[in-house]
Short mmCIF file of C-alpha atoms and ligand atoms in Angstrom, two decimals:
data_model
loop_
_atom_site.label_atom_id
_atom_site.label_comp_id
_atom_site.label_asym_id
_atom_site.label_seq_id
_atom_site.Cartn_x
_atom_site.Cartn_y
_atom_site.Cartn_z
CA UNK A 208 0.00 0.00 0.00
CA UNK A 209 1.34 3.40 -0.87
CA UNK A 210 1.39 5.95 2.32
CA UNK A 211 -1.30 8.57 1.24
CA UNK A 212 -0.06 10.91 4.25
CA UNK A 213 1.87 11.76 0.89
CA UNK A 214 1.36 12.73 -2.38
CA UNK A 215 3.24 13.24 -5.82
CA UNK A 216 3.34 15.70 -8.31
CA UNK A 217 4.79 14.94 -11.61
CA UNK A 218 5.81 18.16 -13.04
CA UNK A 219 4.83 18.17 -17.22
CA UNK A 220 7.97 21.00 -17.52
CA UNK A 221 9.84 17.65 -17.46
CA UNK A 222 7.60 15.65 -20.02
CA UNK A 223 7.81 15.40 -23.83
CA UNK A 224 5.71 18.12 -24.47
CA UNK A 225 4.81 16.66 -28.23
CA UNK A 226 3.16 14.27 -26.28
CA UNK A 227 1.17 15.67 -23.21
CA UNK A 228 -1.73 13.96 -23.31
CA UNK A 229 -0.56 10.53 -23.59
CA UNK A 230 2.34 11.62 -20.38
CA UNK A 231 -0.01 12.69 -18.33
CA UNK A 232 -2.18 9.34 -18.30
CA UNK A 233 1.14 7.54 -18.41
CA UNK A 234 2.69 8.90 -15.22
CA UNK A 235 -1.01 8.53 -13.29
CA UNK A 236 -1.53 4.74 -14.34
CA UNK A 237 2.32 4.58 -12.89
CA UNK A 238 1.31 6.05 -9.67
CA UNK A 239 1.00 10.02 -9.66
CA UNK A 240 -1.31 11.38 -7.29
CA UNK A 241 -1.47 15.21 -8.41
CA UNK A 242 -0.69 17.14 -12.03
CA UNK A 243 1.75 20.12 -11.65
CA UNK A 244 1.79 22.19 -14.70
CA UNK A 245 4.07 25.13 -14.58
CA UNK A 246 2.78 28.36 -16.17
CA UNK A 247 5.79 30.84 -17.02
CA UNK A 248 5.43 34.14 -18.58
CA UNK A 249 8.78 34.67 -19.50
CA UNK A 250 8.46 38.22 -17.44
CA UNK A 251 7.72 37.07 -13.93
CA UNK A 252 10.11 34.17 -14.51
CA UNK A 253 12.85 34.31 -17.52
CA UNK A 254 11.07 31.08 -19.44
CA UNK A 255 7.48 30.36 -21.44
CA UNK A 256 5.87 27.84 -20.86
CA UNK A 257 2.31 26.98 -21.60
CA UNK A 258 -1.27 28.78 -20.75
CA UNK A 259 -4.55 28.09 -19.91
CA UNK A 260 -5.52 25.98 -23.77
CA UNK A 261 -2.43 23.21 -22.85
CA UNK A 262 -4.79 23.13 -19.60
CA UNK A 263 -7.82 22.27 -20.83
CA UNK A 264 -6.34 20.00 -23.81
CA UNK A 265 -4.90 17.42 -20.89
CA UNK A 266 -7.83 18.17 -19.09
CA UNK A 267 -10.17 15.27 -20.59
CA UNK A 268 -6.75 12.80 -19.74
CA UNK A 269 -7.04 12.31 -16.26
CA UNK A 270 -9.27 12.76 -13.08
CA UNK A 271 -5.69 13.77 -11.37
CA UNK A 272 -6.30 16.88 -9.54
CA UNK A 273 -4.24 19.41 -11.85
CA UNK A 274 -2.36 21.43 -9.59
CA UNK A 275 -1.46 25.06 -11.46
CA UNK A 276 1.85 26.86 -10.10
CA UNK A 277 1.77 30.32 -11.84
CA UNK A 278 5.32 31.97 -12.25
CA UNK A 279 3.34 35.24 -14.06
CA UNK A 280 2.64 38.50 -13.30
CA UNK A 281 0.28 40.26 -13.20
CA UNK A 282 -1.99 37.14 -11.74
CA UNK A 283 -5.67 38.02 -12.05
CA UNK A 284 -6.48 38.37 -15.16
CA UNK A 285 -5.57 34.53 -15.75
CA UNK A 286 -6.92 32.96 -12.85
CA UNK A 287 -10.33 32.59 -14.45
CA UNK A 288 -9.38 30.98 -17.76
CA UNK A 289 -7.85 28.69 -15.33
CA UNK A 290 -10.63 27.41 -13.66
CA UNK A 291 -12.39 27.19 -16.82
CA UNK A 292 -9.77 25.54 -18.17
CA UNK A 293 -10.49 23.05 -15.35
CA UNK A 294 -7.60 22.90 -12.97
CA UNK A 295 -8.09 22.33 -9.40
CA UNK A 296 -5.19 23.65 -7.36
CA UNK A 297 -4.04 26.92 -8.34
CA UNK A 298 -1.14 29.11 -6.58
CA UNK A 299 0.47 32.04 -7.49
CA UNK A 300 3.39 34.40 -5.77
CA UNK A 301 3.12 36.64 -4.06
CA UNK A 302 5.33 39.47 -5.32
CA UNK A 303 3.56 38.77 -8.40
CA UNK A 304 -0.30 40.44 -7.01
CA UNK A 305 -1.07 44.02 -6.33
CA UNK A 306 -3.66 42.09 -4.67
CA UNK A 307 -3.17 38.75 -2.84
CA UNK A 308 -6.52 38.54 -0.35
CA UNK A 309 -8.18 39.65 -3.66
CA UNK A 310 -6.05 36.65 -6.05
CA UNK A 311 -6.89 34.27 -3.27
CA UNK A 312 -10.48 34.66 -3.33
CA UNK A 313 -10.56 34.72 -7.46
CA UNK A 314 -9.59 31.37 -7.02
CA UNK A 315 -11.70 30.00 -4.48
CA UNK A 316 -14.89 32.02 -6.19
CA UNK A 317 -14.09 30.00 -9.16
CA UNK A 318 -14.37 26.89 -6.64
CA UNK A 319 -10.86 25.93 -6.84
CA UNK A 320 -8.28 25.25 -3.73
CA UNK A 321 -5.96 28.45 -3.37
CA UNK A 322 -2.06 28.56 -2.71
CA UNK A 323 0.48 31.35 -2.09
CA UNK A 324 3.83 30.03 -3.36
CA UNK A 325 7.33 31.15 -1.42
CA UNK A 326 10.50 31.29 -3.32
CA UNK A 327 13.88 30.74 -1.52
CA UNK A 328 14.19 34.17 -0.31
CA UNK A 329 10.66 35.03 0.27
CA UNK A 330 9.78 35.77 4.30
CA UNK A 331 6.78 33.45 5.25
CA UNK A 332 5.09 36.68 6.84
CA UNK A 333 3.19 36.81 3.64
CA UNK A 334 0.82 34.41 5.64
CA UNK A 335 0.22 36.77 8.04
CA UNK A 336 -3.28 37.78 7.56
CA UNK A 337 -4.51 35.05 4.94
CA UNK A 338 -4.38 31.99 6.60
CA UNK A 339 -8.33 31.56 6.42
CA UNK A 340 -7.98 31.85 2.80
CA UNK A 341 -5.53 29.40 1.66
CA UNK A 342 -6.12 25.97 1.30
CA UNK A 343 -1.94 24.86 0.26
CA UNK A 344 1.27 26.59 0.92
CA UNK A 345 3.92 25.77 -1.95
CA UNK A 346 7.96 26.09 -1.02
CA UNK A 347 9.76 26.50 -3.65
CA UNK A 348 13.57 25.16 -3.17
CA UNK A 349 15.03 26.11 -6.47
CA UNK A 350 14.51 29.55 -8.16
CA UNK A 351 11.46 29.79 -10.64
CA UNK A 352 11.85 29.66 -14.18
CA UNK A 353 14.16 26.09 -14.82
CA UNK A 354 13.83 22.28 -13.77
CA UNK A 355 16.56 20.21 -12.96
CA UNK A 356 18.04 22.45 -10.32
CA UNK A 357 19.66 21.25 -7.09
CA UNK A 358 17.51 21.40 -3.93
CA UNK A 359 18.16 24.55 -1.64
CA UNK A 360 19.36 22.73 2.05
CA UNK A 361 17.61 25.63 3.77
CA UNK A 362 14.68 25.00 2.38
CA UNK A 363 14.13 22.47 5.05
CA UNK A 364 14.55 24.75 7.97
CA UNK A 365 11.72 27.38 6.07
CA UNK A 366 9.69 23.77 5.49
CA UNK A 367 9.92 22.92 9.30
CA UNK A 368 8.96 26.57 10.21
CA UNK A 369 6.20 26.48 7.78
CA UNK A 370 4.69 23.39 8.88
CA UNK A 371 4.94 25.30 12.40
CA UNK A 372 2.62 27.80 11.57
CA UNK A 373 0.49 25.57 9.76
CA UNK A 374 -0.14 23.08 12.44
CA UNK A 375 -0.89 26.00 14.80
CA UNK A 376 -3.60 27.01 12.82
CA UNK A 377 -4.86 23.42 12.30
CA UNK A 378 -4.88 23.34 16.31
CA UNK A 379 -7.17 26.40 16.42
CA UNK A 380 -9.27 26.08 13.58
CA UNK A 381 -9.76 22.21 12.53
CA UNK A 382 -8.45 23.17 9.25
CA UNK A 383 -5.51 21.41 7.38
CA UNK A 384 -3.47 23.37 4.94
CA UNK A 385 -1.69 20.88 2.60
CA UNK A 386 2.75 22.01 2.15
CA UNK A 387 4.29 21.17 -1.13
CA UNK A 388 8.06 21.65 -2.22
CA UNK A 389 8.88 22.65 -5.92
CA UNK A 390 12.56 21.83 -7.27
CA UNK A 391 15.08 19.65 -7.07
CA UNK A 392 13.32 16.99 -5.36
CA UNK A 393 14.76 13.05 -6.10
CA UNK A 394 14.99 10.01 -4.80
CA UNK A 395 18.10 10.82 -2.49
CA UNK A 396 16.59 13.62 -0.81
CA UNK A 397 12.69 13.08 -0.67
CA UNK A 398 12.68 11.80 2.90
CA UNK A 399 14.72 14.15 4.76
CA UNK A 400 11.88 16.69 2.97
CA UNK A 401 8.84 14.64 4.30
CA UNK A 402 10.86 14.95 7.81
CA UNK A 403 11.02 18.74 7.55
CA UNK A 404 6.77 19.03 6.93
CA UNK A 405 6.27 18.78 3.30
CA UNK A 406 3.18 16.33 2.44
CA UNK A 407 2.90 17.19 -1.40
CA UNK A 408 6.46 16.51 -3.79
CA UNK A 409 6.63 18.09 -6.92
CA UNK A 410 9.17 16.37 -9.21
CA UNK A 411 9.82 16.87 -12.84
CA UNK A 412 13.41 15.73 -13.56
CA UNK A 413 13.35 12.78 -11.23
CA UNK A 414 10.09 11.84 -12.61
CA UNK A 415 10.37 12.87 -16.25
CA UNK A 416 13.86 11.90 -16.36
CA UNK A 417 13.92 8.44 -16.03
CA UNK A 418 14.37 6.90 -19.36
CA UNK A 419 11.43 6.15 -21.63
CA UNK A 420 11.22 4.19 -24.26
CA UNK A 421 13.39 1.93 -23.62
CA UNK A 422 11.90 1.31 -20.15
CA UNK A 423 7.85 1.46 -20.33
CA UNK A 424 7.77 0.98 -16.65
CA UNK A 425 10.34 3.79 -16.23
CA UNK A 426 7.58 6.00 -14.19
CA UNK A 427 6.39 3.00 -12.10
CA UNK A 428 9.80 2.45 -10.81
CA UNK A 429 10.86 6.07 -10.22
CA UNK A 430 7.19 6.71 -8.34
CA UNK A 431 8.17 3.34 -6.14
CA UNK A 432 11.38 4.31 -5.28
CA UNK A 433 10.17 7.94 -4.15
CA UNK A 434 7.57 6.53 -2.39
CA UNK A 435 9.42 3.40 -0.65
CA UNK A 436 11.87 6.78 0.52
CA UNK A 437 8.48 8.39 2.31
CA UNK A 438 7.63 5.31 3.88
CA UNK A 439 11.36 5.53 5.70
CA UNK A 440 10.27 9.77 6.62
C1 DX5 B 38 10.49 25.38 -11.56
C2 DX5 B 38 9.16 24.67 -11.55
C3 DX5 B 38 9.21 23.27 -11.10
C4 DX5 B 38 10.10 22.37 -11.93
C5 DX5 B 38 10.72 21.40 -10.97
O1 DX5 B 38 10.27 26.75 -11.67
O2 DX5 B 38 8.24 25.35 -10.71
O3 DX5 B 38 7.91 22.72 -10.95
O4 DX5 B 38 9.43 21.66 -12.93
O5 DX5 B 38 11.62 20.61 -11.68
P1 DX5 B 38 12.66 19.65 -10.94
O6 DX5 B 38 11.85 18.64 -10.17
O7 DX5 B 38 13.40 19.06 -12.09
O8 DX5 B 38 13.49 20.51 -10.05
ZN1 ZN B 39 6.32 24.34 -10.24
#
């Protein structure tokens, strides 16, 4: 049985993009539990990427919760076409919205679950007064913009801090707030993460990455191996 305290999410920045549809149902039948799909603006962040129509193509490919990081700025204006374009998790940064209590509720008026994202050298006090409206937290522990970085070690300090505040609120409220990590996450170093609070693991490289056609099963032994690591967190 796979441990369901934790959950992965394949990143498609990572996947043969000639071939989305057909990755995306690949990497769920071999164990994925969440979609991340990286939006870059190639302003915000210094890379494009893909928008709201790559969305809704893979849409009809899965029942995956799609999970939408966007690296853009401004935010607002996009967050709609999002929703519509059916995704189901969708965070954004901070430095990125005049207007974060507003962004936040866009998302949840739309009826999907809201996240503020954190890069390396972003203070967590941007939680300050919005805890009631987030429903994930995303740490980012590479810079924006590229995968295949290398994990930031303090990340996992900021993780354990996070998942500090996050429990606290879960004490007084009831409510859970789910913490994901975003870069440079592998087999090697996925269980000192889980230690440090993180329940949700993007991975594109590590996932992606592993050879493909000359290993069909390439994504069902990657997804084992990470998740034989969280079973030892
Ligand atoms: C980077 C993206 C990540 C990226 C992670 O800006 O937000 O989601 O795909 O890639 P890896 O797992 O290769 O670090
Ligand atoms: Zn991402």
């Amino acid at each position: 049985m796979s441990d369901r305290r934790f959950l992965l999410a394949p990143s498609l920045l990572s996947a043969d993009f000639a071939r989305l549809g057909e990755e995306v149902r690949h990497v769920v039948a071999s164990g994925a539990d969440w979609i991340h799909f990286d939006v870059m603006d190639n302003h915000y962040v210094p890379n494009l990427t893909v928008g709201p129509l790559v969305c809704a193509a893979i849409r009809p490919h899965t029942a995956a919760p799609i999970d939408v990081h966007l690296m853009v700025k401004p935010v607002d204006r996009i967050i709609p076409d999002f929703v519509k374009a059916g995704a189901n998790f969708i965070s954004f940064h901070p430095e990125a919205s005049e207007h974060i209590d507003r962004s936040l509720a866009l998302i949840r008026d739309g009826g999907g679950r809201a996240g503020l994202v954190f890069n390396p050298a972003t203070p967590l006090h941007y939680l300050d007064h919005v805890m009631e409206r987030l429903d994930f937290v995303l740490l980012m522990s590479v810079n924006p913009g590229f995968g295949g970085q290398s994990f930031i070690p303090a990340t996992l300090e900021k993780l354990a801090a996070t998942r500090a505040r996050l429990d606290a609120h879960e004490e007084k409220t009831g409510r859970h707030i789910l913490l994901e990590v975003d870069g440079g996450v592998k087999v090697d170093n996925i269980a000192a993460i889980a230690r440090a609070g993180a329940e949700v693991f993007v991975a594109g490289s590590a996932i992606f990455g592993a050879a493909r056609a000359e290993d069909p099963h390439a994504y069902t032994h990657v997804i084992a191996r990470l998740r034989a690591e969280l079973a030892r967190a």
